[in-house]
Short mmCIF file of C-alpha atoms in Angstrom, two decimals:
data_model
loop_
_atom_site.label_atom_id
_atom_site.label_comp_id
_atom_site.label_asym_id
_atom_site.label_seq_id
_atom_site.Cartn_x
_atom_site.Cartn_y
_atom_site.Cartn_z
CA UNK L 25 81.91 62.98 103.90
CA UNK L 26 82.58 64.63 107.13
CA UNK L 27 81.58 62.96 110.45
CA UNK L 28 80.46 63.73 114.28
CA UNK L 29 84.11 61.71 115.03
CA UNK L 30 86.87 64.09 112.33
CA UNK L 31 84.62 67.13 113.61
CA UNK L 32 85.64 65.98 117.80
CA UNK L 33 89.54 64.77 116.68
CA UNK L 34 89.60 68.64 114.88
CA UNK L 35 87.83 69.92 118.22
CA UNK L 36 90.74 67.94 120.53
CA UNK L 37 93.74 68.56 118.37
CA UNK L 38 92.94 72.52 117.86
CA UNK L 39 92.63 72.49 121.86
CA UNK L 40 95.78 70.97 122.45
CA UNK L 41 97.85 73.20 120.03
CA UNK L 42 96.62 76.45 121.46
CA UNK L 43 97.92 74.66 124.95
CA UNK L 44 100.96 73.58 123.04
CA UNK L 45 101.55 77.01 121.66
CA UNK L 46 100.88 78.65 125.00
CA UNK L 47 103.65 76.48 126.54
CA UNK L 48 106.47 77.01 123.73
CA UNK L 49 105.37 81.04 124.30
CA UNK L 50 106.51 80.44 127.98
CA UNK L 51 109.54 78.28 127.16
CA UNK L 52 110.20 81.45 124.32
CA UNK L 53 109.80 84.10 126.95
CA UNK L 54 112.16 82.00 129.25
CA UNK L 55 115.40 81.73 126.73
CA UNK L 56 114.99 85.64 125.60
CA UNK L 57 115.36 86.60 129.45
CA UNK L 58 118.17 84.24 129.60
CA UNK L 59 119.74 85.80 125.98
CA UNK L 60 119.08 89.49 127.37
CA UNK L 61 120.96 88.79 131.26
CA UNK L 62 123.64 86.61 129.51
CA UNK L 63 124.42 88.18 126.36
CA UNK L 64 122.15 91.75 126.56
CA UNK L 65 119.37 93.08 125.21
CA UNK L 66 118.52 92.35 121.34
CA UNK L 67 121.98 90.71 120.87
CA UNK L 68 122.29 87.73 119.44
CA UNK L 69 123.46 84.11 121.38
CA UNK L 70 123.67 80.72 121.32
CA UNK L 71 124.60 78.05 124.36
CA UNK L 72 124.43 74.49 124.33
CA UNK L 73 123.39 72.27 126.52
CA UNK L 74 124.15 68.42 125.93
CA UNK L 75 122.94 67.67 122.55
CA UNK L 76 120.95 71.03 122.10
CA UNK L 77 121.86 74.22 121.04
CA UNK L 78 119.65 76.95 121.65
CA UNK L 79 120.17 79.94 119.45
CA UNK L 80 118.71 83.48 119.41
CA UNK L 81 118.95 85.18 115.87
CA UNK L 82 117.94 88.64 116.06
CA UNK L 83 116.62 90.19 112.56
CA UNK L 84 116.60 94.42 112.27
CA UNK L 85 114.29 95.81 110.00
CA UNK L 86 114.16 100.22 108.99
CA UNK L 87 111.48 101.93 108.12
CA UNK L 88 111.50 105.39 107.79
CA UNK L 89 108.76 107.63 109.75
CA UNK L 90 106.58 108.63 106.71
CA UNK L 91 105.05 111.90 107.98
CA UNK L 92 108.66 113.11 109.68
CA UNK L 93 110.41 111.92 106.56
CA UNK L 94 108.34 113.42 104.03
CA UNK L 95 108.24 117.02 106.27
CA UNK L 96 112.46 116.70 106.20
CA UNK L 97 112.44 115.95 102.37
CA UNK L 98 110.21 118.80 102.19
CA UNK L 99 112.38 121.40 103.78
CA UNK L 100 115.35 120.27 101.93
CA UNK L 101 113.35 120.66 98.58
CA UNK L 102 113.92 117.18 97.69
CA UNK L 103 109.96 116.77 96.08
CA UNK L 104 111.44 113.54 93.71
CA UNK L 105 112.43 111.40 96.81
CA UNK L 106 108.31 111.70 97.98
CA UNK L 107 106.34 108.84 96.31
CA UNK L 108 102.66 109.44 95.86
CA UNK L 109 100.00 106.89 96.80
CA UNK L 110 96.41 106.77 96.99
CA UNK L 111 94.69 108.19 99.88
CA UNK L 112 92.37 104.69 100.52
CA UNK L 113 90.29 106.47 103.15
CA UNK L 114 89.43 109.90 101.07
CA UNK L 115 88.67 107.16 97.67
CA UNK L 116 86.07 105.77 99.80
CA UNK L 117 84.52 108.84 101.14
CA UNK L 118 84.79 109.89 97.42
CA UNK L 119 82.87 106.56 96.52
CA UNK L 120 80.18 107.20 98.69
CA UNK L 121 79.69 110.71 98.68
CA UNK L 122 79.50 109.90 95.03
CA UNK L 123 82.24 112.61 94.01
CA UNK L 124 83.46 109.20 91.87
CA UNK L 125 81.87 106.07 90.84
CA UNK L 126 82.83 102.70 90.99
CA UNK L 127 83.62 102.34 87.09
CA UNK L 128 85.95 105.42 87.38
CA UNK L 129 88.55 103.02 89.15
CA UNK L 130 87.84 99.54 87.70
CA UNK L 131 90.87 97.29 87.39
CA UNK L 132 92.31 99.48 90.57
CA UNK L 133 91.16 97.69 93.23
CA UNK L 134 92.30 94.35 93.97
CA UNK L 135 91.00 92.17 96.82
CA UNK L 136 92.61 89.17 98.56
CA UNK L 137 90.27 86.38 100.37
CA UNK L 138 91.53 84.07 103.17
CA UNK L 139 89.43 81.29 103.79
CA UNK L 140 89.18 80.00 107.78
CA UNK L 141 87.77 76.58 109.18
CA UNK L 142 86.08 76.81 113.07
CA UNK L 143 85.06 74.17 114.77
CA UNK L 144 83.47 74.40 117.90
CA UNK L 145 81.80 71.69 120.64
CA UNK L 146 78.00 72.63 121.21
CA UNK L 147 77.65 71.37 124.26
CA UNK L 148 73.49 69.89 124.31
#
């Protein structure tokens, strides 16, 4: 059974961890301009300080510019290094200009649901 009181404690606590979160943000944007003057811009560090050690990891990720890359593979005849992939927006204009229909591209569609709580104080 849910109650007036688990509804205000989920009210109070949600309220103090966006405060929380805003203040570990600060504290965040405080040690990366402390990593970037003592150690340089997106390069990793560490210092401690008493019993803590405060460590910046830095993770790289590539991705290659789809339009650019696909225009360069292009030129150099390379057509087997393109992968095709549905055009999303033209399938739906397809859908409802009704060029296709639905049952043409059953079991090609998959959905994924994400399920969120809100509580909010009404205040009478």
């Amino acid at each position: 059974m849910i109650t007036k009181e688990m509804l205000a404690r989920f009210d109070e606590l949600n309220r103090r961890k966006k405060d929380l979160e805003a203040e570990l943000d600060k504290l965040k944007d405080l040690f990366h301009q402390y990593f970037d003057t003592a150690v340089g811009q997106n390069e990793k560090g560490e210092v401690k300080i008493d019993s803590y050690k405060l460590q910046r990891q830095i993770r790289r990720t590539e991705k290659f510019d789809t339009e650019e890359t696909v225009k360069r593979l292009e030129e150099l005849n390379l057509p087997e290094l393109i992968q095709k992939k549905p055009d999303e927006r033209k399938i739906k204009s397809a859908l409802e200009l009704q060029i296709i229909k639905e049952k043409d591209l059953e079991g090609c569609l998959s959905e994924k649901v994400t399920a969120a709580i809100l509580v909010k104080k009404i205040e009478a």
